[in-house]
Coordinates of C-alpha atoms and ligand atoms in Angstrom, one line a residue:
X404 CA 115.5 190.8 80.7
X405 CA 114.1 187.3 80.2
X406 CA 115.1 184.9 83.0
X407 CA 115.9 181.4 81.8
X408 CA 114.2 178.8 84.1
X409 CA 116.7 176.4 85.6
X410 CA 116.8 172.9 84.2
X411 CA 115.0 170.4 86.5
X412 CA 116.0 167.1 88.0
X413 CA 114.2 164.4 90.2
X414 CA 115.8 161.8 92.3
X415 CA 114.6 158.6 93.7
X416 CA 116.7 157.1 96.4
X417 CA 116.2 153.3 97.3
X418 CA 117.7 151.1 99.9
X419 CA 119.7 152.1 102.9
X420 CA 120.9 155.3 104.5
X421 CA 124.3 154.9 102.8
X422 CA 122.6 155.0 99.5
X423 CA 121.0 158.2 100.7
X424 CA 124.2 159.8 101.3
X425 CA 125.3 158.9 97.7
X426 CA 122.0 160.4 96.5
X427 CA 122.8 163.6 98.4
X428 CA 126.1 163.7 96.7
X429 CA 124.5 163.5 93.3
X430 CA 122.0 166.2 94.5
X431 CA 125.0 168.4 95.1
X432 CA 126.6 167.7 91.7
X433 CA 123.4 168.5 90.0
X434 CA 123.0 171.7 92.0
X435 CA 126.4 172.8 91.0
X436 CA 125.5 172.1 87.4
X437 CA 122.5 174.4 87.7
X438 CA 119.7 171.9 88.1
X439 CA 116.8 172.6 90.3
X440 CA 115.4 169.8 92.3
X441 CA 111.6 169.0 91.6
X442 CA 109.3 166.8 93.6
X443 CA 107.4 165.4 90.8
X444 CA 109.0 163.3 88.1
X445 CA 106.5 164.8 85.5
X446 CA 108.4 168.1 86.0
X447 CA 111.8 166.8 85.5
X448 CA 114.0 166.9 82.5
X449 CA 116.5 164.4 84.1
X450 CA 115.4 161.4 86.4
X451 CA 118.0 159.6 88.6
X452 CA 117.1 156.4 90.2
X453 CA 119.7 155.3 92.8
X454 CA 119.0 151.6 93.2
X455 CA 119.6 149.0 95.7
X456 CA 120.9 145.5 94.8
X457 CA 121.3 143.8 98.1
X458 CA 118.5 141.2 98.1
X459 CA 115.8 139.9 95.8
X460 CA 113.0 142.1 97.0
X461 CA 115.2 145.2 96.7
X462 CA 116.4 144.3 93.2
X463 CA 112.8 143.8 92.1
X464 CA 111.9 147.3 93.8
X465 CA 114.5 149.0 91.8
X466 CA 113.7 147.4 88.5
X467 CA 109.8 148.3 89.0
X468 CA 111.0 151.8 90.0
X469 CA 113.1 152.2 86.8
X470 CA 110.2 150.9 84.5
X471 CA 107.7 153.1 86.2
X472 CA 109.8 156.3 85.8
X473 CA 110.7 155.5 82.2
X474 CA 107.1 156.3 81.5
X475 CA 108.0 160.0 82.0
X476 CA 110.6 159.7 79.4
X477 CA 108.1 158.4 76.9
X478 CA 105.3 160.8 77.6
X479 CA 106.7 163.6 79.8
X480 CA 109.4 166.2 79.8
X481 CA 112.2 163.8 80.7
X482 CA 115.0 163.6 78.4
X483 CA 117.4 161.6 80.4
X484 CA 116.9 158.6 82.6
X485 CA 120.0 157.8 84.7
X486 CA 120.3 154.6 86.9
X487 CA 122.9 154.7 89.5
X488 CA 123.8 152.6 92.7
X489 CA 124.3 149.1 93.7
X490 CA 122.1 147.3 91.2
X491 CA 123.9 148.8 88.3
X492 CA 127.3 148.2 90.0
X493 CA 126.3 144.6 90.4
X494 CA 124.8 143.9 87.0
X495 CA 126.1 146.6 84.5
X496 CA 125.9 144.5 81.3
X497 CA 122.5 142.8 81.9
X498 CA 120.9 146.1 82.9
X499 CA 122.4 147.9 79.8
X500 CA 121.1 145.1 77.5
X501 CA 117.4 144.7 79.1
X502 CA 116.8 148.4 79.8
X503 CA 117.1 150.3 76.5
X504 CA 115.1 153.2 77.9
X505 CA 117.9 154.0 80.3
X506 CA 120.3 156.7 78.9
X507 CA 123.3 156.1 81.6
X508 CA 124.2 153.7 84.1
X509 CA 126.5 154.8 87.0
X510 CA 127.8 152.5 89.7
X511 CA 127.8 152.7 93.6
X512 CA 130.9 154.9 93.5
X513 CA 130.4 157.1 90.5
X514 CA 128.2 159.8 91.9
X515 CA 130.6 162.6 90.8
X516 CA 130.4 161.2 87.2
X517 CA 126.7 162.6 87.1
X518 CA 128.4 165.9 86.3
X519 CA 129.4 164.6 82.9
X520 CA 126.2 162.9 82.3
X521 CA 124.4 166.1 82.8
X522 CA 126.6 168.0 80.6
X523 CA 126.1 165.6 77.6
X524 CA 124.1 166.7 74.7
X525 CA 123.9 166.0 70.9
X526 CA 127.4 167.5 70.6
X527 CA 129.0 166.2 73.6
X528 CA 128.5 162.4 74.0
X529 CA 129.7 160.1 76.7
X530 CA 129.6 156.3 77.1
X531 CA 126.3 154.9 78.2
X532 CA 127.7 152.7 81.0
X533 CA 130.0 154.6 83.3
X534 CA 130.4 152.0 86.1
X535 CA 133.7 152.3 87.6
X536 CA 135.8 150.3 90.2
X537 CA 134.5 151.1 93.8
X538 CA 137.9 150.5 95.3
X539 CA 138.8 154.0 93.6
X540 CA 136.3 156.1 95.6
X541 CA 135.9 157.1 99.2
X542 CA 133.6 159.9 100.0
X543 CA 135.3 163.1 101.2
X544 CA 133.9 166.1 102.9
X545 CA 134.7 168.3 100.1
X546 CA 132.4 166.4 97.8
X547 CA 129.3 168.5 96.9
X548 CA 126.8 166.8 99.2
X549 CA 123.5 168.5 99.6
X550 CA 121.1 167.4 102.4
X551 CA 117.8 166.1 101.2
X552 CA 115.9 166.1 104.6
X553 CA 116.1 168.3 107.7
X554 CA 119.4 169.7 108.9
X555 CA 119.0 168.7 112.5
X556 CA 119.7 164.9 112.1
X557 CA 122.3 163.8 109.4
X558 CA 123.9 160.6 108.4
X559 CA 127.7 160.6 108.1
X560 CA 129.3 157.8 106.1
X561 CA 132.7 157.0 107.7
X562 CA 133.8 154.1 105.3
X563 CA 132.9 152.5 102.1
X564 CA 132.9 148.6 101.4
X565 CA 133.3 145.7 103.6
X566 CA 136.3 143.3 104.1
X567 CA 134.3 140.5 105.8
X568 CA 133.1 137.3 104.1
X569 CA 129.6 136.5 105.7
X570 CA 128.4 133.6 103.5
X571 CA 125.0 135.1 102.5
X572 CA 126.2 138.6 101.7
X573 CA 127.1 139.8 98.2
X574 CA 128.1 143.5 99.3
X575 CA 131.8 143.0 99.4
X576 CA 131.6 141.6 95.8
X577 CA 130.3 144.8 94.4
X578 CA 131.1 147.4 97.1
X579 CA 134.7 146.4 97.4
X580 CA 136.9 145.9 100.5
X581 CA 136.7 148.5 103.4
X582 CA 138.1 151.9 102.7
X583 CA 137.9 154.2 105.8
X584 CA 137.8 158.0 105.6
X585 CA 140.5 159.8 107.5
X586 CA 139.6 161.0 111.0
X587 CA 140.2 164.7 110.1
X588 CA 138.0 164.4 107.1
X589 CA 135.0 163.0 109.1
X590 CA 135.6 165.6 111.9
X591 CA 135.7 168.5 109.4
X592 CA 132.4 167.3 107.9
X593 CA 130.8 167.0 111.3
X594 CA 131.9 170.5 112.3
X595 CA 130.7 172.1 109.3
X596 CA 127.3 170.3 109.8
X597 CA 126.9 171.1 113.5
X598 CA 127.9 174.9 112.7
X599 CA 124.8 174.9 110.3
X600 CA 122.6 173.6 112.8
X601 CA 122.9 169.8 112.9
X602 CA 122.5 168.4 116.5
X603 CA 122.4 164.6 115.8
X604 CA 125.1 162.7 113.7
X605 CA 124.4 159.1 112.7
X606 CA 127.7 157.3 111.8
X607 CA 127.2 154.7 109.2
X608 CA 129.2 152.3 107.1
X609 CA 128.9 148.6 106.2
X610 CA 131.0 147.5 109.1
X611 CA 131.5 150.5 111.5
X612 CA 133.3 148.6 114.2
X613 CA 136.2 147.9 111.7
X614 CA 136.6 151.6 111.0
X615 CA 140.2 152.6 110.7
X616 CA 141.8 149.3 110.5
X617 CA 142.6 149.6 106.8
X618 CA 144.2 153.1 107.2
X619 CA 147.8 153.8 107.2
X620 CA 148.7 154.6 110.0
X621 CA 146.0 152.3 111.4
X622 CA 143.3 153.9 113.7
X623 CA 140.1 152.7 115.3
X624 CA 136.5 153.7 116.0
X625 CA 137.0 154.9 119.6
X626 CA 139.8 157.4 118.3
X627 CA 137.2 158.7 115.7
X628 CA 134.5 159.0 118.4
X629 CA 136.8 160.8 120.8
X630 CA 137.6 163.4 118.2
X631 CA 133.9 163.9 117.1
X632 CA 132.7 164.3 120.9
X633 CA 135.0 167.4 120.9
X634 CA 132.6 169.1 118.3
X635 CA 131.1 171.8 120.4
X636 CA 127.7 172.0 118.8
X637 CA 127.2 168.3 118.5
X638 CA 124.4 167.0 120.9
X639 CA 123.9 163.3 119.9
X640 CA 126.3 160.9 118.3
X641 CA 124.8 157.7 117.3
X642 CA 126.4 154.3 115.9
X643 CA 125.0 152.0 113.2
X644 CA 126.0 148.7 111.9
X645 CA 128.4 147.4 114.5
X646 CA 129.5 143.8 113.7
X647 CA 129.1 141.9 117.0
X648 CA 132.6 141.0 117.7
X649 CA 134.4 141.6 121.0
X650 CA 134.1 145.4 121.7
X651 CA 137.3 146.9 123.1
X652 CA 137.2 148.4 126.5
X653 CA 137.8 151.9 125.2
X654 CA 134.5 151.7 123.2
X655 CA 132.4 150.3 126.0
X656 CA 133.9 153.0 128.3
X657 CA 132.8 155.8 125.9
X658 CA 129.3 154.3 125.7
X659 CA 129.0 154.0 129.4
X660 CA 130.3 157.5 130.0
X661 CA 127.0 158.9 128.6
X662 CA 127.1 162.4 127.3
X663 CA 126.9 162.9 123.6
X664 CA 127.5 159.3 122.5
X665 CA 123.9 158.2 122.9
X666 CA 123.3 154.8 124.6
X667 CA 122.3 153.1 121.4
X668 CA 123.9 150.5 119.3
X669 CA 122.7 148.9 116.1
X670 CA 124.4 145.4 116.0
X671 CA 123.2 142.9 113.4
X672 CA 123.3 139.5 115.1
X673 CA 121.9 137.6 112.1
X674 CA 121.3 134.3 114.0
X675 CA 121.8 132.6 117.2
X676 CA 122.7 128.9 116.9
X677 CA 126.3 127.8 116.6
X678 CA 125.4 125.8 113.6
X679 CA 123.9 128.7 111.6
X680 CA 126.5 131.2 112.8
X681 CA 129.2 128.9 111.4
X682 CA 127.3 128.3 108.1
X683 CA 126.9 132.0 107.9
X684 CA 130.7 132.5 108.4
X685 CA 130.2 135.1 111.1
X686 CA 133.3 134.4 113.1
X687 CA 131.7 134.1 116.6
X688 CA 129.6 131.5 118.4
X689 CA 126.3 131.7 120.4
X690 CA 128.3 131.8 123.7
X691 CA 130.3 134.8 122.7
X692 CA 127.2 136.6 121.3
X693 CA 125.4 136.1 124.7
X694 CA 128.6 137.2 126.7
X695 CA 128.7 140.4 124.5
X696 CA 125.1 141.4 125.2
X697 CA 125.7 140.7 128.9
X698 CA 128.8 142.8 129.0
X699 CA 127.0 145.6 127.2
X700 CA 124.0 145.5 129.6
X701 CA 126.2 145.5 132.5
X702 CA 128.3 148.4 131.4
X703 CA 125.6 150.5 130.0
X704 CA 122.4 149.8 131.8
X705 CA 120.3 152.3 129.9
X706 CA 121.5 150.8 126.5
X707 CA 119.0 150.5 123.7
X708 CA 120.0 147.9 121.2
X709 CA 118.8 147.3 117.6
X710 CA 119.5 144.2 115.7
X711 CA 118.7 142.4 112.5
X712 CA 118.3 138.6 111.9
X713 CA 117.9 136.4 108.8
X714 CA 115.4 133.6 108.8
X715 CA 115.4 130.7 106.4
X716 CA 119.2 130.6 105.5
X717 CA 119.8 127.2 103.8
X718 CA 120.1 124.5 106.5
X719 CA 118.2 126.3 109.2
X720 CA 116.3 123.6 111.3
X721 CA 113.4 124.1 113.6
X722 CA 115.9 123.6 116.5
X723 CA 118.1 126.5 115.1
X724 CA 115.1 128.7 114.8
X725 CA 114.1 127.8 118.3
X726 CA 117.5 129.0 119.6
X727 CA 116.9 132.2 117.7
X728 CA 113.7 132.9 119.6
X729 CA 115.4 131.9 122.7
X730 CA 118.1 134.6 122.0
X731 CA 115.4 137.2 121.6
X732 CA 114.0 136.5 125.0
X733 CA 117.4 136.4 126.7
X734 CA 118.6 139.7 125.0
X735 CA 115.5 141.7 125.4
X736 CA 116.4 143.8 122.4
X737 CA 114.6 147.1 121.9
X738 CA 114.2 147.1 117.9
X739 CA 114.5 144.2 115.6
X740 CA 114.6 143.9 111.9
X741 CA 113.9 140.6 110.2
X742 CA 115.0 139.6 106.7
X743 CA 113.7 136.6 104.8
X744 CA 116.9 134.8 103.3
X745 CA 117.5 135.7 99.7
X746 CA 119.5 133.3 97.6
X747 CA 122.2 135.6 96.2
X748 CA 124.4 134.6 93.2
X749 CA 128.2 135.2 93.9
X750 CA 127.8 134.4 97.6
X751 CA 128.9 131.1 99.5
X752 CA 125.3 130.5 100.6
X753 CA 124.1 131.0 97.0
X754 CA 125.7 127.7 96.4
X755 CA 124.0 125.7 99.2
X756 CA 121.3 123.3 98.3
X757 CA 119.5 122.7 101.5
X758 CA 116.9 125.5 100.9
X759 CA 114.0 126.2 103.1
X760 CA 110.5 126.4 101.8
X761 CA 109.2 129.8 101.3
X762 CA 106.1 129.1 103.5
X763 CA 108.4 128.0 106.4
X764 CA 110.5 131.2 105.9
X765 CA 107.3 133.3 106.2
X766 CA 106.0 131.4 109.2
X767 CA 109.5 131.9 111.0
X768 CA 109.6 135.5 110.0
X769 CA 106.1 136.1 111.6
X770 CA 106.8 134.1 114.7
X771 CA 110.1 136.1 115.2
X772 CA 108.2 139.5 114.9
X773 CA 105.4 138.2 117.2
X774 CA 107.9 137.4 119.9
X775 CA 109.7 140.6 119.5
X776 CA 106.5 142.6 119.5
X777 CA 105.8 141.6 123.0
X778 CA 109.3 142.3 124.0
X779 CA 109.4 145.7 122.6
X780 CA 106.0 146.5 124.1
X781 CA 107.2 145.4 127.6
X782 CA 110.3 147.6 127.2
X783 CA 108.3 150.6 126.0
X784 CA 105.8 150.2 128.9
X785 CA 108.8 150.2 131.3
X786 CA 109.6 153.7 130.3
X787 CA 106.2 155.2 131.4
X788 CA 106.9 157.8 134.0
X789 CA 110.5 158.5 133.1
X790 CA 111.6 161.8 131.9
X791 CA 113.6 161.6 128.6
X792 CA 115.3 164.1 126.2
X793 CA 113.5 164.2 122.9
X794 CA 114.9 165.6 119.6
X795 CA 111.8 167.4 118.1
X796 CA 111.4 166.3 114.5
X797 CA 108.4 168.5 113.6
X798 CA 104.7 168.1 113.2
X799 CA 103.2 164.7 113.3
X800 CA 101.7 163.1 110.3
X801 CA 98.6 162.4 112.3
X802 CA 97.8 166.0 113.2
X803 CA 99.4 169.5 112.7
X804 CA 98.6 170.1 116.4
X805 CA 100.8 167.3 117.5
X806 CA 104.7 167.2 117.5
X807 CA 106.7 164.2 117.0
X808 CA 110.2 163.5 118.1
X809 CA 112.5 160.7 119.1
X810 CA 114.4 159.9 122.4
X811 CA 118.1 158.7 122.4
X812 CA 116.9 155.2 122.1
X813 CA 115.1 155.8 118.8
X814 CA 117.1 156.1 115.5
X815 CA 115.8 158.1 112.7
X816 CA 113.3 156.5 110.3
X817 CA 113.9 152.8 111.5
X818 CA 112.7 152.8 115.2
X819 CA 109.4 154.3 116.8
X820 CA 108.7 157.9 117.7
X821 CA 107.6 159.9 120.7
X822 CA 104.4 161.9 120.1
X823 CA 104.7 165.0 122.1
X824 CA 101.7 166.7 123.8
X825 CA 101.2 169.9 126.0
X826 CA 103.8 172.1 124.6
X827 CA 105.5 173.6 121.5
X828 CA 109.0 173.4 120.3
X829 CA 110.9 173.8 117.1
X830 CA 112.4 171.0 114.9
X831 CA 116.0 170.3 116.0
X832 CA 115.3 171.3 119.7
X833 CA 116.1 168.8 122.3
X834 CA 113.5 168.9 125.0
X835 CA 112.6 167.1 128.2
X836 CA 109.4 165.3 128.3
X837 CA 107.9 162.7 130.5
X838 CA 106.6 159.5 128.9
X839 CA 102.8 159.0 129.7
X840 CA 101.8 156.2 127.3
X841 CA 103.3 153.4 125.4
X842 CA 102.0 151.6 122.3
X843 CA 103.5 148.8 120.4
X844 CA 106.3 150.8 118.8
X845 CA 105.6 154.4 119.8
X846 CA 105.5 156.6 122.9
X847 CA 103.7 159.6 124.2
X848 CA 105.5 162.3 126.0
X849 CA 104.2 165.3 127.9
X850 CA 106.4 168.4 127.4
X851 CA 104.7 170.2 130.3
X852 CA 105.9 167.7 132.7
X853 CA 109.5 167.9 131.5
X854 CA 112.0 169.7 133.8
X855 CA 113.0 172.3 131.2
X856 CA 109.4 173.5 130.6
X857 CA 109.5 177.2 131.1
X858 CA 106.0 177.1 132.6
X859 CA 106.9 174.7 135.3
X860 CA 108.1 175.9 138.6
X861 CA 112.0 175.4 139.2
X862 CA 112.2 174.2 135.5
X863 CA 115.4 176.0 134.7
X864 CA 116.9 176.1 138.3
X865 CA 120.6 175.3 138.1
X866 CA 121.3 171.6 139.1
X867 CA 123.4 171.2 142.5
X868 CA 127.2 170.8 141.9
X869 CA 128.3 167.3 141.0
X870 CA 125.1 166.2 139.4
X871 CA 126.0 164.6 136.2
X872 CA 123.3 164.6 133.5
X873 CA 122.7 161.4 131.7
X874 CA 120.8 160.8 128.5
X875 CA 117.9 158.9 130.1
X876 CA 117.8 160.3 133.5
X877 CA 115.1 158.7 135.8
X878 CA 113.5 161.4 137.8
X879 CA 110.5 159.7 139.2
Ligands
LIG1860 S1 129.7 142.4 107.6 FE1 127.7 143.0 106.8 S2 128.2 143.9 104.6 FE2 130.1 142.7 105.4 S3 129.8 140.8 104.5 FE3 129.0 140.7 106.6 S4 126.7 141.0 106.3 FE4 127.9 141.7 104.4

C-alpha cells in the first residue's frame, strides 16, 4: 500500500496574543482538513499569514512578511498564499488590488472560512476576498483550536472587539463592538485545557474589565473569575488588558485573596497628564489614576503591575511628558511597554494637526524606558532572598543545563524570566526557588533552596494548621 503524504501548511502569526489564538483556530481548521503543519515555508503547499493592522510599524511588518513569503509561491512548493487578520479586515480592497500574489484574504473573524479556502481547487472556486463582518463572530470552545506552543500555559480569549472610543485607537472600527463569550463556554474550555495539563490560564480580550457587560443577562469579570477558580487542576489565572477604570470591590477582593488568581495586572494607562488623558478620550483623570494605583497597592501588597504608554500623541508638551515620568516614579510599575504614537486613519487623533516631531518622540520613548529600567531593576533587586513559586518553562536558550521559568509576577513572553539553577524540573511544574540574583529584567532562582526541594531537610513537612499559602510568600 502506498501512503499518500499529507498536504502541508505553514503559518506566520504576527501581532498580539489575541491574534495568536485566532491563528491556533486556523491551525485546528487545517488539521481537520488533513494538513500537516511544517516549520519551513519552503516545505508548505499553503502559507497563511495572520496579520496585525494596529499601528504603522505593525502594518509594515505584515506587508513585508507577505512579500517575503510570496517568494515561496513563485519559486517553491507553495500553491496558495492566504492573508488573514486585522490588516486584511481593515484594508481589504487596497490589499486585494496591491497584492496580486495573494490567493485569498480572510478578515479578523473569518478563521473558520479557511476550511473553504483549503478545499478550493480548479474545480471548486470561491471568492478571493472573504472578509466578513466581525460582529457575526465570537470564538466558542467548540471551535477547532489547536495549541501552537506548550500545553502548560495557554491564552484564553474571553471577548472580541471593543466598545470604547479612545481617540488614538482604530481597533473598534475593524474589530467591532465588544462581544463577550458566555461564562459557561469559557469555563468549559478552561476545564478541558486543564484536564489536558494546562496549569496557567491567561485571560485576554481588548477590554477585559468590561467582560460580560454586553451579555443578556449582563454579567461581569468577577463572576467569570469565581467560576474559573473552581476548576480543580488550574493553578494560575492571570488577567490582561484591564482598562484602568474604578475596579469594583469584588474584583479587588478576589485579587487580594491570593490563591489561583495571581497578583498580576496588565493595565494600560496610556498617559498621565489630565490634558493628554482628555485628548485621548480615556474617561478618567490623573487623580483617579493615582487613586486606583494606591488602592491596588494597599489591597494587594504583593501585586505586580504591567502597563503601556503612548508617547508623542498630538499636542503632547514637555510638561505633559514630565507628568508621565512623574507617574512612573510614583507608581513604581514592574513592567512597562512604550509605544510611539502612530497617526491612524479613521481615528479621532488621526485628524489632529498638532503633530510631534519624530526625533522628539524617539527622545521621549528613550527617556521613558531609561526611567523605567531603573525602577524595574530596583523592584527586582528587592526580590533577592525571597522564595517564590516558579512555573518551569523548559531549557534556557542560553544553555541546555539551565532551566528557565516565570514567577507569578512575570507573564509569558512579555515580562522577564527566572533562570533556575541547582535542580531539575519538568516543563509545566510549579516549583519553589529562592531568588539569588537580579539583572535588569531577569532573575536567578536556586531550586535547591526552595522549601519543596526533595533534598532539603523538612522540605515536604506539612505546614502547621492555619498557615495560608500565598503566591509570593516571604520566608526569609
Ligand atoms: S480600550 Fe483599548 S482597544 Fe478599546 S479603544 Fe481604547 S485603546 Fe483601543
